[in-house]
CSV table of C-alpha atoms and ligand atoms in Angstrom, one decimal:
chain,number,residue,atom,x,y,z
A,180,MET,CA,259.4,80.0,180.4
A,181,SER,CA,260.6,83.3,182.0
A,182,GLY,CA,264.0,84.8,181.7
A,183,HIS,CA,264.5,83.9,178.1
A,184,GLY,CA,262.6,86.7,176.4
A,185,THR,CA,262.9,90.5,176.4
A,186,PRO,CA,262.7,92.0,180.0
A,187,ILE,CA,259.4,93.7,180.7
A,188,PRO,CA,259.9,96.8,182.9
A,189,MET,CA,256.8,97.7,184.8
A,190,THR,CA,255.9,100.8,186.8
A,191,SER,CA,253.3,101.3,189.6
A,192,ARG,CA,252.2,104.5,191.1
A,193,LYS,CA,249.8,105.9,193.8
A,194,GLY,CA,246.3,106.4,192.4
A,195,SER,CA,242.8,105.6,193.3
A,196,ALA,CA,241.8,103.3,196.1
A,197,LEU,CA,241.7,99.6,195.3
A,198,LYS,CA,238.1,98.3,195.4
A,199,GLY,CA,236.3,95.1,194.4
A,200,GLU,CA,237.0,91.4,194.3
A,201,ALA,CA,240.2,89.7,193.4
A,202,HIS,CA,239.8,86.1,192.2
A,203,VAL,CA,243.4,84.8,192.4
A,204,PRO,CA,244.4,81.6,190.5
A,205,GLY,CA,244.9,78.1,191.7
A,206,ASP,CA,247.5,77.1,194.3
A,207,LYS,CA,250.9,76.5,192.8
A,208,SER,CA,252.0,73.8,195.2
A,209,ILE,CA,248.8,71.8,194.8
A,210,SER,CA,248.9,72.3,191.0
A,211,HIS,CA,252.3,70.7,190.6
A,212,ARG,CA,251.4,67.8,192.9
A,213,SER,CA,248.1,67.2,191.1
A,214,LEU,CA,249.9,66.7,187.8
A,215,ILE,CA,252.7,64.5,189.3
A,216,LEU,CA,250.4,62.4,191.4
A,217,GLY,CA,248.0,62.1,188.5
A,218,ALA,CA,250.9,60.9,186.3
A,219,LEU,CA,251.7,58.3,189.0
A,220,SER,CA,248.1,57.0,189.2
A,221,VAL,CA,246.5,54.3,187.1
A,222,GLY,CA,243.7,56.0,185.1
A,223,GLU,CA,242.4,59.5,184.6
A,224,THR,CA,242.8,62.3,187.1
A,225,ARG,CA,240.7,65.4,186.5
A,226,ILE,CA,242.0,68.7,187.8
A,227,GLU,CA,239.8,71.8,188.0
A,228,GLY,CA,241.3,75.2,188.6
A,229,LEU,CA,244.9,74.2,187.7
A,230,LEU,CA,247.2,77.2,188.0
A,231,GLU,CA,248.2,77.8,184.3
A,232,GLY,CA,251.4,79.6,185.2
A,233,GLU,CA,254.7,78.8,183.5
A,234,ASP,CA,256.0,76.8,186.4
A,235,VAL,CA,253.1,74.4,186.3
A,236,ILE,CA,253.0,74.3,182.5
A,237,ASP,CA,256.6,73.1,182.6
A,238,THR,CA,255.6,70.3,185.0
A,239,ALA,CA,252.8,69.3,182.7
A,240,LYS,CA,255.2,69.1,179.8
A,241,ALA,CA,257.6,67.1,182.0
A,242,MET,CA,254.9,64.6,182.9
A,243,ARG,CA,254.2,64.1,179.1
A,244,ALA,CA,257.9,63.5,178.6
A,245,PHE,CA,257.8,60.7,181.3
A,246,GLY,CA,254.9,59.1,179.4
A,247,ALA,CA,251.7,60.5,181.0
A,248,GLU,CA,248.9,61.9,178.7
A,249,VAL,CA,248.2,65.4,179.9
A,250,THR,CA,245.4,67.3,178.3
A,251,ASP,CA,244.3,70.9,178.6
A,252,HIS,CA,240.5,71.1,178.1
A,253,GLY,CA,240.4,74.9,178.5
A,254,GLY,CA,239.0,76.9,181.4
A,255,ALA,CA,241.7,75.6,183.7
A,256,LEU,CA,240.3,72.0,183.4
A,257,TRP,CA,243.1,69.5,182.8
A,258,THR,CA,243.2,65.7,182.8
A,259,VAL,CA,246.1,63.4,183.3
A,260,GLN,CA,246.1,59.8,182.1
A,261,GLY,CA,248.6,58.3,184.5
A,262,VAL,CA,251.1,55.5,184.0
A,263,GLY,CA,251.2,54.2,187.6
A,264,VAL,CA,253.8,54.1,190.3
A,265,GLY,CA,257.0,52.8,188.6
A,266,GLY,CA,255.5,53.3,185.2
A,267,PHE,CA,257.6,56.4,184.1
A,268,ALA,CA,259.2,56.1,180.6
A,269,GLU,CA,262.6,57.4,180.0
A,270,PRO,CA,262.4,60.9,178.4
A,271,SER,CA,264.0,61.3,175.1
A,272,GLN,CA,264.8,65.0,175.6
A,273,VAL,CA,266.2,67.2,178.4
A,274,ILE,CA,263.5,68.2,181.0
A,275,ASP,CA,263.4,72.0,181.2
A,276,CYS,CA,261.7,73.0,184.5
A,277,GLY,CA,262.0,76.7,183.7
A,278,ASN,CA,262.0,78.8,186.9
A,279,SER,CA,260.6,76.2,189.1
A,280,GLY,CA,262.4,74.7,192.1
A,281,THR,CA,259.3,72.9,193.2
A,282,GLY,CA,258.8,71.4,189.7
A,283,VAL,CA,262.4,70.1,189.3
A,284,ARG,CA,262.8,68.8,192.9
A,285,LEU,CA,259.5,67.0,193.0
A,286,ILE,CA,260.0,65.4,189.6
A,287,MET,CA,263.6,64.3,190.4
A,288,GLY,CA,262.1,62.5,193.4
A,289,ALA,CA,259.3,61.0,191.4
A,290,MET,CA,261.7,59.4,188.8
A,291,ALA,CA,264.6,58.6,191.1
A,292,THR,CA,263.4,55.1,192.0
A,293,SER,CA,262.7,53.9,188.5
A,294,PRO,CA,265.4,52.4,186.2
A,295,ILE,CA,265.5,55.4,183.9
A,296,THR,CA,267.8,58.3,183.3
A,297,ALA,CA,266.7,61.9,182.9
A,298,THR,CA,268.6,65.2,182.5
A,299,PHE,CA,267.1,68.4,184.0
A,300,THR,CA,267.8,72.0,183.3
A,301,GLY,CA,266.1,75.4,183.9
A,302,ASP,CA,266.5,79.1,183.5
A,303,ALA,CA,269.5,81.1,185.0
A,304,SER,CA,267.7,81.4,188.4
A,305,LEU,CA,267.0,77.7,188.7
A,306,CYS,CA,270.5,76.7,187.4
A,307,GLY,CA,271.9,78.7,190.4
A,308,ARG,CA,269.9,76.9,193.0
A,309,PRO,CA,271.2,74.0,195.2
A,310,MET,CA,269.9,70.5,194.2
A,311,GLY,CA,272.2,68.6,196.7
A,312,ARG,CA,269.4,68.9,199.3
A,313,VAL,CA,267.4,66.6,197.1
A,314,THR,CA,270.1,64.4,195.4
A,315,ASP,CA,271.6,63.6,198.9
A,316,PRO,CA,268.5,61.7,200.1
A,317,LEU,CA,267.8,60.3,196.6
A,318,ALA,CA,271.3,58.7,196.7
A,319,LEU,CA,270.2,56.8,199.8
A,320,PHE,CA,267.5,55.1,197.6
A,321,GLY,CA,270.3,54.1,195.1
A,322,ALA,CA,269.9,57.0,192.6
A,323,ARG,CA,273.0,58.6,191.2
A,324,SER,CA,273.3,62.3,190.1
A,325,TYR,CA,275.7,64.1,187.9
A,326,GLY,CA,275.4,67.9,188.0
A,327,ARG,CA,277.5,71.0,187.9
A,328,LYS,CA,279.7,72.2,190.8
A,329,GLY,CA,277.8,72.7,194.0
A,330,GLY,CA,275.0,70.4,192.9
A,331,ARG,CA,273.7,72.8,190.3
A,332,LEU,CA,271.6,72.1,187.1
A,333,PRO,CA,271.9,71.0,184.4
A,334,MET,CA,271.9,67.6,186.1
A,335,THR,CA,271.4,64.0,185.1
A,336,ILE,CA,269.7,61.6,187.5
A,337,VAL,CA,270.2,57.8,187.0
A,338,GLY,CA,267.3,56.2,188.8
A,339,ALA,CA,267.8,53.3,191.1
A,340,ALA,CA,267.0,49.9,189.4
A,341,ASP,CA,266.6,48.2,192.9
A,342,PRO,CA,265.6,51.0,195.2
A,343,VAL,CA,265.7,50.5,199.0
A,344,PRO,CA,263.5,52.4,201.4
A,345,VAL,CA,264.9,55.3,203.3
A,346,ARG,CA,264.7,56.9,206.7
A,347,TYR,CA,265.6,60.5,206.4
A,348,THR,CA,265.6,63.6,208.6
A,349,THR,CA,265.4,66.7,206.5
A,350,PRO,CA,268.4,69.0,207.3
A,351,VAL,CA,266.5,72.2,206.2
A,352,PRO,CA,262.8,73.1,206.7
A,353,SER,CA,261.7,72.3,203.1
A,354,ALA,CA,258.5,70.9,201.8
A,355,GLN,CA,260.3,70.3,198.4
A,356,VAL,CA,262.9,68.1,200.0
A,357,LYS,CA,260.3,66.2,202.1
A,358,SER,CA,258.1,65.8,199.0
A,359,ALA,CA,260.9,64.6,196.8
A,360,VAL,CA,261.8,61.8,199.4
A,361,LEU,CA,258.1,60.8,199.7
A,362,LEU,CA,257.6,60.6,195.9
A,363,ALA,CA,260.8,58.5,195.6
A,364,GLY,CA,259.5,56.3,198.4
A,365,LEU,CA,256.5,55.5,196.4
A,366,ASN,CA,258.4,53.1,194.2
A,367,ALA,CA,260.7,51.6,196.9
A,368,PRO,CA,259.6,48.5,198.7
A,369,GLY,CA,258.9,48.7,202.4
A,370,GLU,CA,258.5,51.9,204.4
A,371,THR,CA,260.1,55.2,203.7
A,372,VAL,CA,260.2,57.6,206.7
A,373,VAL,CA,260.7,61.3,206.5
A,374,ILE,CA,261.3,63.3,209.7
A,375,GLU,CA,261.0,67.0,209.7
A,376,LYS,CA,261.9,69.0,212.8
A,377,GLU,CA,259.7,72.0,211.8
A,378,ALA,CA,256.4,71.5,210.1
A,379,THR,CA,256.4,72.6,206.4
A,380,ARG,CA,253.4,72.8,204.0
A,381,ASP,CA,251.7,69.4,204.2
A,382,HIS,CA,250.1,69.2,200.7
A,383,SER,CA,252.1,66.1,199.7
A,384,GLU,CA,251.0,64.2,202.8
A,385,ARG,CA,247.3,65.1,202.3
A,386,MET,CA,247.3,64.5,198.6
A,387,LEU,CA,249.2,61.2,198.8
A,388,ALA,CA,246.6,60.0,201.3
A,389,GLY,CA,243.9,61.3,199.0
A,390,PHE,CA,245.3,59.3,196.0
A,391,GLY,CA,245.2,56.1,198.2
A,392,ALA,CA,248.8,55.8,199.5
A,393,LYS,CA,249.2,54.3,202.9
A,394,LEU,CA,250.8,57.1,205.0
A,395,THR,CA,250.8,58.0,208.6
A,396,VAL,CA,251.9,61.3,210.2
A,397,GLU,CA,252.9,61.4,213.9
A,398,THR,CA,254.1,64.4,215.9
A,399,PHE,CA,256.8,63.8,218.5
A,400,PRO,CA,259.0,66.2,220.4
A,401,GLU,CA,261.7,65.7,217.7
A,402,GLY,CA,259.3,66.7,214.9
A,403,ARG,CA,256.8,65.3,212.5
A,404,VAL,CA,257.4,61.7,211.4
A,405,ILE,CA,255.8,60.7,208.1
A,406,THR,CA,255.8,57.0,207.2
A,407,LEU,CA,254.9,55.9,203.7
A,408,LYS,CA,254.3,52.3,202.6
A,409,GLY,CA,255.9,51.8,199.2
A,410,GLN,CA,254.6,50.5,195.9
A,411,PRO,CA,250.9,51.4,196.3
A,412,GLU,CA,248.5,51.5,193.4
A,413,LEU,CA,247.5,55.2,193.3
A,414,LYS,CA,243.9,55.8,192.4
A,415,PRO,CA,243.1,58.7,190.1
A,416,GLN,CA,241.3,61.6,191.7
A,417,HIS,CA,239.0,64.6,190.9
A,418,ILE,CA,240.8,67.5,192.3
A,419,VAL,CA,239.5,71.0,192.7
A,420,VAL,CA,242.6,73.2,193.3
A,421,PRO,CA,242.0,75.8,196.0
A,422,ARG,CA,243.1,79.4,195.3
A,423,ASP,CA,246.7,80.3,196.2
A,424,PRO,CA,247.2,82.1,199.5
A,425,SER,CA,250.7,83.1,198.3
A,426,SER,CA,249.1,84.9,195.3
A,427,ALA,CA,246.3,86.3,197.5
A,428,ALA,CA,249.1,88.0,199.6
A,429,PHE,CA,249.7,90.6,196.8
A,430,PRO,CA,246.2,92.1,196.5
A,431,VAL,CA,245.7,91.8,200.3
A,432,CYS,CA,248.9,93.7,201.1
A,433,ALA,CA,248.2,96.2,198.3
A,434,ALA,CA,244.9,97.0,199.9
A,435,LEU,CA,246.4,97.5,203.3
A,436,ILE,CA,248.8,100.2,202.1
A,437,ALA,CA,246.8,101.9,199.3
A,438,GLU,CA,244.7,104.7,200.8
A,439,GLY,CA,241.0,104.1,201.0
A,440,SER,CA,241.1,100.5,199.7
A,441,ASP,CA,238.6,97.8,200.4
A,442,VAL,CA,239.3,94.5,198.6
A,443,LEU,CA,237.7,91.0,199.0
A,444,VAL,CA,239.8,88.0,198.0
A,445,PRO,CA,237.4,85.1,198.0
A,446,ASN,CA,238.0,81.4,198.6
A,447,ILE,CA,241.5,81.4,200.1
A,448,GLY,CA,242.7,78.3,201.9
A,449,LEU,CA,243.9,79.0,205.5
A,450,ASN,CA,245.8,75.7,205.9
A,451,PRO,CA,247.9,76.5,209.0
A,452,THR,CA,251.1,75.4,207.1
A,453,ARG,CA,250.5,78.3,204.6
A,454,ALA,CA,248.6,81.1,206.4
A,455,GLY,CA,251.4,82.6,208.5
A,456,LEU,CA,251.4,85.9,206.6
A,457,PHE,CA,247.7,86.6,207.4
A,458,THR,CA,248.3,86.0,211.2
A,459,THR,CA,251.3,88.3,211.1
A,460,LEU,CA,249.5,91.1,209.3
A,461,ARG,CA,246.6,90.9,211.9
A,462,GLU,CA,249.2,91.1,214.7
A,463,MET,CA,250.6,94.2,213.0
A,464,GLY,CA,247.1,95.8,213.3
A,465,ALA,CA,246.0,95.2,209.7
A,466,ASP,CA,242.3,95.5,209.0
A,467,LEU,CA,242.1,92.0,207.6
A,468,THR,CA,239.1,89.9,208.3
A,469,TYR,CA,238.1,86.3,207.5
A,470,GLU,CA,234.6,86.3,206.1
A,471,ASN,CA,232.4,83.2,205.6
A,472,LEU,CA,235.0,81.0,207.3
A,473,ARG,CA,234.2,77.4,206.4
A,474,GLU,CA,235.7,74.0,205.8
A,475,GLU,CA,236.3,72.7,202.3
A,476,GLY,CA,237.9,69.3,201.5
A,477,GLY,CA,239.0,69.1,205.1
A,478,GLU,CA,240.8,72.5,205.0
A,479,PRO,CA,239.8,75.9,206.5
A,480,VAL,CA,238.8,78.4,203.8
A,481,ALA,CA,237.7,82.0,204.0
A,482,ASP,CA,237.0,85.1,201.9
A,483,LEU,CA,239.7,87.6,203.0
A,484,ARG,CA,238.7,91.2,203.3
A,485,ALA,CA,241.5,93.7,203.4
A,486,ARG,CA,241.0,97.4,204.1
A,487,PHE,CA,243.5,100.3,204.1
A,488,SER,CA,245.3,100.2,207.4
A,489,PRO,CA,247.3,103.4,208.1
A,490,ASP,CA,248.2,102.5,211.7
A,491,LEU,CA,250.2,99.3,211.2
A,492,GLN,CA,252.9,98.6,213.8
A,493,GLY,CA,256.0,96.5,213.2
A,494,ILE,CA,256.4,93.3,215.1
A,495,GLU,CA,258.9,90.5,215.8
A,496,VAL,CA,257.7,87.6,213.6
A,497,PRO,CA,258.0,84.4,215.6
A,498,PRO,CA,260.8,82.3,213.9
A,499,GLU,CA,258.7,79.1,214.3
A,500,ARG,CA,256.2,80.7,211.9
A,501,ALA,CA,258.7,81.1,209.1
A,502,ALA,CA,257.9,77.9,207.2
A,503,SER,CA,254.2,78.8,207.0
A,504,MET,CA,254.9,82.1,205.3
A,505,ILE,CA,258.3,81.5,203.7
A,506,ASP,CA,257.2,82.9,200.3
A,507,GLU,CA,255.5,85.9,201.8
A,508,TYR,CA,258.5,87.6,203.5
A,509,PRO,CA,259.2,89.8,200.5
A,510,VAL,CA,255.7,91.4,200.4
A,511,LEU,CA,255.6,91.5,204.3
A,512,SER,CA,258.8,93.6,204.1
A,513,VAL,CA,256.9,96.0,201.8
A,514,VAL,CA,254.0,96.3,204.3
A,515,ALA,CA,256.5,96.7,207.1
A,516,SER,CA,258.0,99.8,205.3
A,517,PHE,CA,254.6,101.5,205.8
A,518,ALA,CA,254.3,100.5,209.5
A,519,GLY,CA,255.5,102.3,212.5
A,520,GLY,CA,258.6,100.8,214.2
A,521,VAL,CA,260.6,97.9,213.2
A,522,THR,CA,259.7,94.5,211.8
A,523,VAL,CA,262.1,91.8,212.8
A,524,MET,CA,262.3,88.6,210.8
A,525,ARG,CA,264.5,85.8,212.1
A,526,GLY,CA,265.1,82.1,211.2
A,527,VAL,CA,264.7,82.8,207.5
A,528,LYS,CA,268.0,81.5,206.0
A,529,GLU,CA,265.9,79.6,203.4
A,530,LEU,CA,265.1,83.0,201.8
A,531,ARG,CA,268.6,83.1,200.5
A,532,VAL,CA,268.1,80.1,198.2
A,533,LYS,CA,264.8,80.9,196.6
A,534,GLU,CA,264.3,82.2,193.0
A,535,SER,CA,266.8,84.9,194.1
A,536,ASP,CA,268.4,85.6,197.4
A,537,ARG,CA,265.3,87.3,198.6
A,538,ILE,CA,266.8,89.0,201.7
A,539,ASP,CA,269.4,90.6,199.4
A,540,SER,CA,266.9,91.4,196.5
A,541,MET,CA,264.4,93.1,198.9
A,542,ALA,CA,267.1,94.8,201.0
A,543,LYS,CA,268.6,96.4,198.0
A,544,GLY,CA,265.3,97.6,196.5
A,545,LEU,CA,263.9,98.8,199.9
A,546,ARG,CA,267.1,100.8,200.7
A,547,ALA,CA,266.9,102.4,197.3
A,548,ALA,CA,263.3,103.4,198.0
A,549,GLY,CA,264.3,105.1,201.2
A,550,ILE,CA,263.9,102.3,203.8
A,551,THR,CA,266.6,101.3,206.4
A,552,VAL,CA,267.2,97.5,206.4
A,553,GLU,CA,269.6,95.6,208.6
A,554,GLU,CA,270.4,92.0,207.7
A,555,GLY,CA,272.4,88.9,208.7
A,556,GLU,CA,272.7,85.4,207.2
A,557,ASP,CA,269.3,84.3,208.6
A,558,TRP,CA,267.6,87.5,209.7
A,559,TRP,CA,266.6,90.9,208.6
A,560,ILE,CA,265.0,94.0,210.1
A,561,VAL,CA,262.9,96.6,208.3
A,562,HIS,CA,262.6,100.0,209.8
A,563,GLY,CA,259.2,101.2,208.9
A,564,ARG,CA,258.7,104.9,208.1
A,565,GLY,CA,254.9,105.0,208.4
A,566,PHE,CA,252.2,105.6,205.9
A,567,GLY,CA,252.8,108.6,203.5
A,568,GLN,CA,256.5,108.6,204.4
A,569,VAL,CA,258.1,106.2,202.0
A,570,PRO,CA,259.9,108.0,199.1
A,571,GLY,CA,260.1,105.3,196.3
A,572,GLY,CA,261.0,106.8,192.9
A,573,VAL,CA,263.6,104.1,191.9
A,574,THR,CA,264.0,101.2,189.6
A,575,VAL,CA,264.8,97.8,191.2
A,576,ALA,CA,266.2,94.6,189.9
A,577,THR,CA,263.9,91.5,190.1
A,578,LYS,CA,266.5,88.9,189.3
A,579,LEU,CA,264.1,86.5,187.6
A,580,ASP,CA,262.1,86.3,190.8
A,581,HIS,CA,258.3,86.7,190.4
A,582,ARG,CA,257.7,87.5,194.1
A,583,ILE,CA,260.3,90.3,194.1
A,584,ALA,CA,258.7,91.8,191.0
A,585,MET,CA,255.2,91.7,192.5
A,586,SER,CA,256.3,93.0,195.9
A,587,PHE,CA,257.9,96.1,194.5
A,588,ILE,CA,254.9,96.7,192.2
A,589,VAL,CA,252.7,96.6,195.2
A,590,MET,CA,255.0,99.0,197.0
A,591,GLY,CA,254.8,101.5,194.2
A,592,LEU,CA,251.0,101.8,194.8
A,593,ALA,CA,251.7,103.6,198.1
A,594,THR,CA,255.2,105.3,197.8
A,595,GLU,CA,255.4,109.0,197.2
A,596,LYS,CA,257.0,108.5,193.8
A,597,PRO,CA,256.4,105.6,191.4
A,598,MET,CA,258.4,102.4,191.6
A,599,THR,CA,259.7,100.6,188.5
A,600,VAL,CA,260.8,96.9,188.3
A,601,ASP,CA,263.4,96.2,185.6
A,602,ASP,CA,261.6,92.9,184.6
A,603,GLY,CA,258.1,91.9,185.4
A,604,SER,CA,258.1,88.9,183.0
A,605,PRO,CA,258.8,86.3,185.8
A,606,ILE,CA,255.3,87.1,187.3
A,607,ALA,CA,253.9,84.8,184.6
A,608,THR,CA,255.5,81.8,186.4
A,609,SER,CA,253.0,81.9,189.3
A,610,PHE,CA,250.4,84.7,188.7
A,611,PRO,CA,249.8,85.1,185.0
A,612,VAL,CA,246.7,87.3,185.6
A,613,PHE,CA,248.4,89.6,188.1
A,614,GLU,CA,248.3,92.8,185.9
A,615,PRO,CA,244.6,92.6,184.8
A,616,LEU,CA,243.5,91.5,188.3
A,617,MET,CA,245.3,94.5,189.9
A,618,ALA,CA,244.1,96.8,187.1
A,619,ALA,CA,240.5,95.7,187.7
A,620,LEU,CA,240.9,96.7,191.4
A,621,GLY,CA,242.0,100.2,190.2
A,622,ALA,CA,245.8,99.9,190.5
A,623,THR,CA,247.9,102.0,188.2
A,624,ILE,CA,250.5,99.7,186.8
A,625,THR,CA,252.0,100.4,183.4
A,626,ARG,CA,254.5,98.7,181.2
A,627,GLY,CA,257.7,100.5,180.8
A,628,ALA,CA,260.0,102.6,183.0
B,873,S3P,C1,257.0,74.7,197.9
B,873,S3P,C2,257.8,74.7,199.0
B,873,S3P,C3,258.6,75.9,199.4
B,873,S3P,C4,258.1,77.2,198.7
B,873,S3P,C5,257.8,77.0,197.3
B,873,S3P,C6,256.8,75.9,197.1
B,873,S3P,C7,256.3,73.4,197.6
B,873,S3P,O1,260.0,75.7,199.2
B,873,S3P,O2,259.1,78.2,198.9
B,873,S3P,O3,257.4,78.1,196.6
B,873,S3P,O4,255.4,73.5,196.8
B,873,S3P,O5,256.7,72.4,198.2
B,873,S3P,P1,260.9,74.9,200.2
B,873,S3P,O6,260.2,73.6,200.4
B,873,S3P,O7,262.2,74.7,199.5
B,873,S3P,O8,261.0,75.7,201.4
């Protein structure tokens, strides 16, 4: 778990061009869901290419605590012997989800309609994040929650002994909230309905259907309506986890801003609910191409080729695209610093409640590095200085946020002076091989200030 050890400062600097192939690890969202849905199935689920980052490992431990047998076979192959829907045992210890909002919120949903009690905690970042967005709908099923002020962890959930199905419109665009409600709905009789006004990542819907749940998705003017029939018997699956587009974002963006670069990032899923960053970069004039575009497991997949792009132009990112690139705004703001003109990002209030307040974390570091940033509650604007014009030469605070750390390390590969992050240890939550992968491309990243 991050944030409990000694901070690891890291410094990146301009150097050789980035060249070669970057094989990024498995998708974090799909990895969490594979373990949880595997645990809720009857029989053995096989997961190939699981992301072995700290967030997902914490979810694996949690599934063991709820009674599933989770085995690491090496080489990113894992199996889960599930206990079935409604089969969770009561954990004897506190469930520590580390840094992971996805882990804790999905697991709370998965246990909330069983007659068991569990207490959840996490690191300093996770204990500062709002859980009311999940416990409010879980209360409608009959679950009770007892947390700290403002619905913060540590928090105890008393699962509903006689859950009732729920019809719920998510008040914020959040796949975590949607997924928590759907997972709770699995053990409620009748139909649970979730309505989301804006489409968010749809892995839960796709995977629930894959595991044999009866689920329909309809799109109306008021949004997407997902209807789940409760108490199915989920069938174990063989899952091959696709590579994570949110991790691919870092070598892709690094290649766009590091002079002379040409990097191939193979096998990246371009599910439209996740691929907003790549569309945005292309609109900014990035030399980013989709090679070998194909379909795998019903999803578009491509090898991404990113080449140094000295003539990027800032754009206004359409607010309706926000959910499909919500984790990528930090690294987009880095690329925007090297573009000509302004990049305007609106409708992004959710960035304020991620692993850190990401608008604040990025604005502070970018300003220190010489970039003008304007911000409001749900918007921010980055004034690009153009390639070769970004000073850098500062140390920035990462606030237990992996994506803030990786974004500023990428930035330092193109600033005039090196960039240092005060603590790169949170990178292990989502992208444990980030340093060797970037080094293999030729990036100059060292430990220390
Ligand atoms: C995730 C959903 C997103 C995203 C997170 C992963 C998921 O959060 O930021 O990294 O796997 O469901 P929200 O659903 O809260 O927007």
